[in-house]
Amino acid sequence: MSAAARLFLERSYQSVGIDEICAAADARKGSFYYHFSSKGELAKAVVDRHAVTFAARLAEFADDDPVHRLRAIPDMIGAIQSEFESQFGRAVGCPFGNLAAELSTTDDTLRAHIAQFFAVMEEGLALLCRQAAERGALREGVDPDHLAHHLLAQYQGVTLLAKLNNVHVAGISAALHDFFSVYLTESPSAP
Amino acid sequence: MSAAARLFLERSYQSVGIDEICAAADARKGSFYYHFSSKGELAKAVVDRHAVTFAARLAEFADDDPVHRLRAIPDMIGAIQSEFESQFGRAVGCPFGNLAAELSTTDDTLRAHIAQFFAVMEEGLALLCRQAAERGALREGVDPDHLAHHLLAQYQGVTLLAKLNNVHVAGISAALHDFFSVYLTESPSAP
């Protein structure tokens, strides 16, 4: 799984074969098929592995104040991207977004699996945005559910553009902070 | 080129071979290599073809007022996505973004080619945003260059999420309008 996660990020899903994954993991092909029925099943497990890392990162930023938690998201995404940049020596994009872009039209099981993870993430963001709205922290007229979708989309977009432009990922959290600030009222947290 | 553009959008770049493109185009392989030295060269030509369509769409929305032109961008993107949806029967994402996500780490020539097109697009958006700022149409504190980047990223993000969630593309222009509105002052165009 670790070898597959690395190779998928370094290149792409389609460009990496099972033989290569086995060689990188020093595993036999029989052993692979003992654990996974196909490369698609492996990819689902890789998505779950990234999802666990993602959830652990979110938990690190635990704070009772929903506005603080919202404001911490750009840095959290930036921290994840920095780790990838250190590992690969360049921006490699979002592991979920990469697979979504490559496989959504050809592997409906994997598409639905990633979509399910994103739905949970968006619902979590929407909950925070609604709590922030109740505290008067959202600019007037901003719909918290829409903001959750915008934030998820902006995260995907800026991460993809950093990968495309082959620039340092340090700009990702800055861009997300800037994007976010216009939706929030001035006070960091109005109780 | 037309067959390749279709197959890349329907599936992905890596999952389509030269043999299959030739078969879909009813062309011989010798004829393919007469025009293109590789699949990567063909992909560059496909990108250019999409870029021409994109520019033609932008020209349709020509208007002397930069604020009107900015406000027309969500509908323009929505119209392009609707055409793809009619052709393929589902959301297939952005042709530039799909290739960017799949190939940025493995084909630097193609990456740079798409990045160049995006740089031109972003500069065009930034020019409109600066003109809009001069007319007082941007909310106070909004940096026009940053807004151009946010808009490009948001377009990529919402298009990817529609493909991932396999939902109607009608939501794309609505989401972009909603995203955009918070950056603009109330009046549609303040001269």
JSON list of N, CA and C in Angstrom, two decimals, chain B residues 61-106:
[
{"chain": "B", "resi": 61, "resn": "PHE", "atom": "N", "xyz": [-18.40, 36.45, -25.61]},
{"chain": "B", "resi": 61, "resn": "PHE", "atom": "CA", "xyz": [-18.85, 37.26, -24.48]},
{"chain": "B", "resi": 61, "resn": "PHE", "atom": "C", "xyz": [-18.17, 38.63, -24.45]},
{"chain": "B", "resi": 62, "resn": "ALA", "atom": "N", "xyz": [-17.61, 39.02, -25.61]},
{"chain": "B", "resi": 62, "resn": "ALA", "atom": "CA", "xyz": [-16.93, 40.31, -25.67]},
{"chain": "B", "resi": 62, "resn": "ALA", "atom": "C", "xyz": [-17.89, 41.43, -25.27]},
{"chain": "B", "resi": 63, "resn": "ASP", "atom": "N", "xyz": [-17.39, 42.31, -24.45]},
{"chain": "B", "resi": 63, "resn": "ASP", "atom": "CA", "xyz": [-18.19, 43.44, -23.94]},
{"chain": "B", "resi": 63, "resn": "ASP", "atom": "C", "xyz": [-17.17, 44.48, -23.49]},
{"chain": "B", "resi": 64, "resn": "ASP", "atom": "N", "xyz": [-17.45, 45.72, -23.75]},
{"chain": "B", "resi": 64, "resn": "ASP", "atom": "CA", "xyz": [-16.49, 46.76, -23.38]},
{"chain": "B", "resi": 64, "resn": "ASP", "atom": "C", "xyz": [-16.33, 46.88, -21.87]},
{"chain": "B", "resi": 65, "resn": "ASP", "atom": "N", "xyz": [-17.35, 46.47, -21.15]},
{"chain": "B", "resi": 65, "resn": "ASP", "atom": "CA", "xyz": [-17.32, 46.62, -19.70]},
{"chain": "B", "resi": 65, "resn": "ASP", "atom": "C", "xyz": [-16.62, 45.42, -19.05]},
{"chain": "B", "resi": 66, "resn": "PRO", "atom": "N", "xyz": [-15.47, 45.67, -18.41]},
{"chain": "B", "resi": 66, "resn": "PRO", "atom": "CA", "xyz": [-14.72, 44.54, -17.82]},
{"chain": "B", "resi": 66, "resn": "PRO", "atom": "C", "xyz": [-15.54, 43.80, -16.75]},
{"chain": "B", "resi": 67, "resn": "VAL", "atom": "N", "xyz": [-16.42, 44.53, -16.06]},
{"chain": "B", "resi": 67, "resn": "VAL", "atom": "CA", "xyz": [-17.21, 43.89, -15.01]},
{"chain": "B", "resi": 67, "resn": "VAL", "atom": "C", "xyz": [-18.24, 42.94, -15.63]},
{"chain": "B", "resi": 68, "resn": "HIS", "atom": "N", "xyz": [-18.85, 43.36, -16.73]},
{"chain": "B", "resi": 68, "resn": "HIS", "atom": "CA", "xyz": [-19.76, 42.46, -17.45]},
{"chain": "B", "resi": 68, "resn": "HIS", "atom": "C", "xyz": [-19.02, 41.22, -17.93]},
{"chain": "B", "resi": 69, "resn": "ARG", "atom": "N", "xyz": [-17.83, 41.45, -18.43]},
{"chain": "B", "resi": 69, "resn": "ARG", "atom": "CA", "xyz": [-17.06, 40.31, -18.95]},
{"chain": "B", "resi": 69, "resn": "ARG", "atom": "C", "xyz": [-16.70, 39.35, -17.83]},
{"chain": "B", "resi": 70, "resn": "LEU", "atom": "N", "xyz": [-16.28, 39.89, -16.69]},
{"chain": "B", "resi": 70, "resn": "LEU", "atom": "CA", "xyz": [-15.97, 39.03, -15.54]},
{"chain": "B", "resi": 70, "resn": "LEU", "atom": "C", "xyz": [-17.21, 38.24, -15.11]},
{"chain": "B", "resi": 71, "resn": "ARG", "atom": "N", "xyz": [-18.34, 38.93, -15.05]},
{"chain": "B", "resi": 71, "resn": "ARG", "atom": "CA", "xyz": [-19.57, 38.29, -14.59]},
{"chain": "B", "resi": 71, "resn": "ARG", "atom": "C", "xyz": [-20.07, 37.22, -15.57]},
{"chain": "B", "resi": 72, "resn": "ALA", "atom": "N", "xyz": [-19.60, 37.31, -16.82]},
{"chain": "B", "resi": 72, "resn": "ALA", "atom": "CA", "xyz": [-20.05, 36.33, -17.82]},
{"chain": "B", "resi": 72, "resn": "ALA", "atom": "C", "xyz": [-19.25, 35.04, -17.78]},
{"chain": "B", "resi": 73, "resn": "ILE", "atom": "N", "xyz": [-18.11, 35.04, -17.07]},
{"chain": "B", "resi": 73, "resn": "ILE", "atom": "CA", "xyz": [-17.23, 33.88, -17.09]},
{"chain": "B", "resi": 73, "resn": "ILE", "atom": "C", "xyz": [-17.88, 32.60, -16.53]},
{"chain": "B", "resi": 74, "resn": "PRO", "atom": "N", "xyz": [-18.60, 32.68, -15.40]},
{"chain": "B", "resi": 74, "resn": "PRO", "atom": "CA", "xyz": [-19.26, 31.45, -14.93]},
{"chain": "B", "resi": 74, "resn": "PRO", "atom": "C", "xyz": [-20.19, 30.83, -15.98]},
{"chain": "B", "resi": 75, "resn": "ASP", "atom": "N", "xyz": [-20.94, 31.66, -16.70]},
{"chain": "B", "resi": 75, "resn": "ASP", "atom": "CA", "xyz": [-21.85, 31.12, -17.72]},
{"chain": "B", "resi": 75, "resn": "ASP", "atom": "C", "xyz": [-21.09, 30.55, -18.90]},
{"chain": "B", "resi": 76, "resn": "MET", "atom": "N", "xyz": [-19.96, 31.18, -19.24]},
{"chain": "B", "resi": 76, "resn": "MET", "atom": "CA", "xyz": [-19.16, 30.69, -20.34]},
{"chain": "B", "resi": 76, "resn": "MET", "atom": "C", "xyz": [-18.62, 29.29, -20.02]},
{"chain": "B", "resi": 77, "resn": "ILE", "atom": "N", "xyz": [-18.10, 29.15, -18.81]},
{"chain": "B", "resi": 77, "resn": "ILE", "atom": "CA", "xyz": [-17.59, 27.84, -18.39]},
{"chain": "B", "resi": 77, "resn": "ILE", "atom": "C", "xyz": [-18.74, 26.83, -18.32]},
{"chain": "B", "resi": 78, "resn": "GLY", "atom": "N", "xyz": [-19.88, 27.28, -17.82]},
{"chain": "B", "resi": 78, "resn": "GLY", "atom": "CA", "xyz": [-21.05, 26.41, -17.76]},
{"chain": "B", "resi": 78, "resn": "GLY", "atom": "C", "xyz": [-21.47, 25.95, -19.16]},
{"chain": "B", "resi": 79, "resn": "ALA", "atom": "N", "xyz": [-21.40, 26.85, -20.15]},
{"chain": "B", "resi": 79, "resn": "ALA", "atom": "CA", "xyz": [-21.81, 26.50, -21.52]},
{"chain": "B", "resi": 79, "resn": "ALA", "atom": "C", "xyz": [-20.88, 25.46, -22.12]},
{"chain": "B", "resi": 80, "resn": "ILE", "atom": "N", "xyz": [-19.57, 25.62, -21.89]},
{"chain": "B", "resi": 80, "resn": "ILE", "atom": "CA", "xyz": [-18.60, 24.64, -22.40]},
{"chain": "B", "resi": 80, "resn": "ILE", "atom": "C", "xyz": [-18.86, 23.28, -21.75]},
{"chain": "B", "resi": 81, "resn": "GLN", "atom": "N", "xyz": [-19.08, 23.29, -20.45]},
{"chain": "B", "resi": 81, "resn": "GLN", "atom": "CA", "xyz": [-19.31, 22.03, -19.73]},
{"chain": "B", "resi": 81, "resn": "GLN", "atom": "C", "xyz": [-20.62, 21.37, -20.18]},
{"chain": "B", "resi": 82, "resn": "SER", "atom": "N", "xyz": [-21.64, 22.19, -20.49]},
{"chain": "B", "resi": 82, "resn": "SER", "atom": "CA", "xyz": [-22.91, 21.64, -20.97]},
{"chain": "B", "resi": 82, "resn": "SER", "atom": "C", "xyz": [-22.74, 20.93, -22.31]},
{"chain": "B", "resi": 83, "resn": "GLU", "atom": "N", "xyz": [-21.90, 21.51, -23.16]},
{"chain": "B", "resi": 83, "resn": "GLU", "atom": "CA", "xyz": [-21.64, 20.85, -24.45]},
{"chain": "B", "resi": 83, "resn": "GLU", "atom": "C", "xyz": [-20.97, 19.50, -24.24]},
{"chain": "B", "resi": 84, "resn": "PHE", "atom": "N", "xyz": [-20.01, 19.45, -23.34]},
{"chain": "B", "resi": 84, "resn": "PHE", "atom": "CA", "xyz": [-19.35, 18.17, -23.05]},
{"chain": "B", "resi": 84, "resn": "PHE", "atom": "C", "xyz": [-20.36, 17.17, -22.47]},
{"chain": "B", "resi": 85, "resn": "GLU", "atom": "N", "xyz": [-21.21, 17.67, -21.59]},
{"chain": "B", "resi": 85, "resn": "GLU", "atom": "CA", "xyz": [-22.19, 16.77, -20.97]},
{"chain": "B", "resi": 85, "resn": "GLU", "atom": "C", "xyz": [-23.14, 16.20, -22.03]},
{"chain": "B", "resi": 86, "resn": "SER", "atom": "N", "xyz": [-23.53, 17.04, -23.00]},
{"chain": "B", "resi": 86, "resn": "SER", "atom": "CA", "xyz": [-24.39, 16.55, -24.08]},
{"chain": "B", "resi": 86, "resn": "SER", "atom": "C", "xyz": [-23.67, 15.49, -24.89]},
{"chain": "B", "resi": 87, "resn": "GLN", "atom": "N", "xyz": [-22.39, 15.74, -25.14]},
{"chain": "B", "resi": 87, "resn": "GLN", "atom": "CA", "xyz": [-21.62, 14.81, -25.98]},
{"chain": "B", "resi": 87, "resn": "GLN", "atom": "C", "xyz": [-21.36, 13.48, -25.28]},
{"chain": "B", "resi": 88, "resn": "PHE", "atom": "N", "xyz": [-21.04, 13.53, -23.99]},
{"chain": "B", "resi": 88, "resn": "PHE", "atom": "CA", "xyz": [-20.59, 12.32, -23.29]},
{"chain": "B", "resi": 88, "resn": "PHE", "atom": "C", "xyz": [-21.63, 11.73, -22.35]},
{"chain": "B", "resi": 89, "resn": "GLY", "atom": "N", "xyz": [-22.71, 12.47, -22.12]},
{"chain": "B", "resi": 89, "resn": "GLY", "atom": "CA", "xyz": [-23.75, 11.95, -21.25]},
{"chain": "B", "resi": 89, "resn": "GLY", "atom": "C", "xyz": [-23.43, 12.05, -19.76]},
{"chain": "B", "resi": 90, "resn": "ARG", "atom": "N", "xyz": [-22.38, 12.78, -19.44]},
{"chain": "B", "resi": 90, "resn": "ARG", "atom": "CA", "xyz": [-22.02, 12.96, -18.03]},
{"chain": "B", "resi": 90, "resn": "ARG", "atom": "C", "xyz": [-20.95, 14.06, -17.93]},
{"chain": "B", "resi": 91, "resn": "ALA", "atom": "N", "xyz": [-20.69, 14.51, -16.70]},
{"chain": "B", "resi": 91, "resn": "ALA", "atom": "CA", "xyz": [-19.61, 15.47, -16.48]},
{"chain": "B", "resi": 91, "resn": "ALA", "atom": "C", "xyz": [-18.27, 14.76, -16.73]},
{"chain": "B", "resi": 92, "resn": "VAL", "atom": "N", "xyz": [-17.42, 15.36, -17.54]},
{"chain": "B", "resi": 92, "resn": "VAL", "atom": "CA", "xyz": [-16.12, 14.74, -17.85]},
{"chain": "B", "resi": 92, "resn": "VAL", "atom": "C", "xyz": [-14.96, 15.61, -17.39]},
{"chain": "B", "resi": 93, "resn": "GLY", "atom": "N", "xyz": [-15.24, 16.72, -16.73]},
{"chain": "B", "resi": 93, "resn": "GLY", "atom": "CA", "xyz": [-14.17, 17.59, -16.23]},
{"chain": "B", "resi": 93, "resn": "GLY", "atom": "C", "xyz": [-13.67, 18.55, -17.29]},
{"chain": "B", "resi": 94, "resn": "CYS", "atom": "N", "xyz": [-12.60, 19.26, -16.95]},
{"chain": "B", "resi": 94, "resn": "CYS", "atom": "CA", "xyz": [-11.98, 20.22, -17.85]},
{"chain": "B", "resi": 94, "resn": "CYS", "atom": "C", "xyz": [-10.86, 19.52, -18.62]},
{"chain": "B", "resi": 95, "resn": "PRO", "atom": "N", "xyz": [-10.84, 19.66, -19.95]},
{"chain": "B", "resi": 95, "resn": "PRO", "atom": "CA", "xyz": [-9.80, 18.96, -20.73]},
{"chain": "B", "resi": 95, "resn": "PRO", "atom": "C", "xyz": [-8.38, 19.35, -20.32]},
{"chain": "B", "resi": 96, "resn": "PHE", "atom": "N", "xyz": [-8.19, 20.61, -19.94]},
{"chain": "B", "resi": 96, "resn": "PHE", "atom": "CA", "xyz": [-6.86, 21.04, -19.49]},
{"chain": "B", "resi": 96, "resn": "PHE", "atom": "C", "xyz": [-6.55, 20.47, -18.11]},
{"chain": "B", "resi": 97, "resn": "GLY", "atom": "N", "xyz": [-7.51, 20.61, -17.20]},
{"chain": "B", "resi": 97, "resn": "GLY", "atom": "CA", "xyz": [-7.31, 20.14, -15.83]},
{"chain": "B", "resi": 97, "resn": "GLY", "atom": "C", "xyz": [-7.10, 18.64, -15.76]},
{"chain": "B", "resi": 98, "resn": "ASN", "atom": "N", "xyz": [-7.85, 17.89, -16.57]},
{"chain": "B", "resi": 98, "resn": "ASN", "atom": "CA", "xyz": [-7.68, 16.43, -16.57]},
{"chain": "B", "resi": 98, "resn": "ASN", "atom": "C", "xyz": [-6.25, 16.04, -16.93]},
{"chain": "B", "resi": 99, "resn": "LEU", "atom": "N", "xyz": [-5.75, 16.63, -18.03]},
{"chain": "B", "resi": 99, "resn": "LEU", "atom": "CA", "xyz": [-4.39, 16.31, -18.46]},
{"chain": "B", "resi": 99, "resn": "LEU", "atom": "C", "xyz": [-3.36, 16.80, -17.44]},
{"chain": "B", "resi": 100, "resn": "ALA", "atom": "N", "xyz": [-3.63, 17.97, -16.87]},
{"chain": "B", "resi": 100, "resn": "ALA", "atom": "CA", "xyz": [-2.72, 18.53, -15.86]},
{"chain": "B", "resi": 100, "resn": "ALA", "atom": "C", "xyz": [-2.60, 17.59, -14.66]},
{"chain": "B", "resi": 101, "resn": "ALA", "atom": "N", "xyz": [-3.74, 17.08, -14.20]},
{"chain": "B", "resi": 101, "resn": "ALA", "atom": "CA", "xyz": [-3.74, 16.20, -13.04]},
{"chain": "B", "resi": 101, "resn": "ALA", "atom": "C", "xyz": [-3.02, 14.89, -13.35]},
{"chain": "B", "resi": 102, "resn": "GLU", "atom": "N", "xyz": [-3.23, 14.39, -14.56]},
{"chain": "B", "resi": 102, "resn": "GLU", "atom": "CA", "xyz": [-2.71, 13.07, -14.89]},
{"chain": "B", "resi": 102, "resn": "GLU", "atom": "C", "xyz": [-1.22, 13.09, -15.25]},
{"chain": "B", "resi": 103, "resn": "LEU", "atom": "N", "xyz": [-0.76, 14.17, -15.88]},
{"chain": "B", "resi": 103, "resn": "LEU", "atom": "CA", "xyz": [0.56, 14.13, -16.53]},
{"chain": "B", "resi": 103, "resn": "LEU", "atom": "C", "xyz": [1.61, 15.12, -16.03]},
{"chain": "B", "resi": 104, "resn": "SER", "atom": "N", "xyz": [1.23, 16.01, -15.11]},
{"chain": "B", "resi": 104, "resn": "SER", "atom": "CA", "xyz": [2.17, 17.06, -14.70]},
{"chain": "B", "resi": 104, "resn": "SER", "atom": "C", "xyz": [3.48, 16.52, -14.16]},
{"chain": "B", "resi": 105, "resn": "THR", "atom": "N", "xyz": [3.44, 15.37, -13.48]},
{"chain": "B", "resi": 105, "resn": "THR", "atom": "CA", "xyz": [4.69, 14.86, -12.90]},
{"chain": "B", "resi": 105, "resn": "THR", "atom": "C", "xyz": [5.46, 13.94, -13.84]},
{"chain": "B", "resi": 106, "resn": "THR", "atom": "N", "xyz": [4.84, 13.55, -14.98]},
{"chain": "B", "resi": 106, "resn": "THR", "atom": "CA", "xyz": [5.49, 12.56, -15.83]},
{"chain": "B", "resi": 106, "resn": "THR", "atom": "C", "xyz": [5.83, 13.06, -17.23]}
]
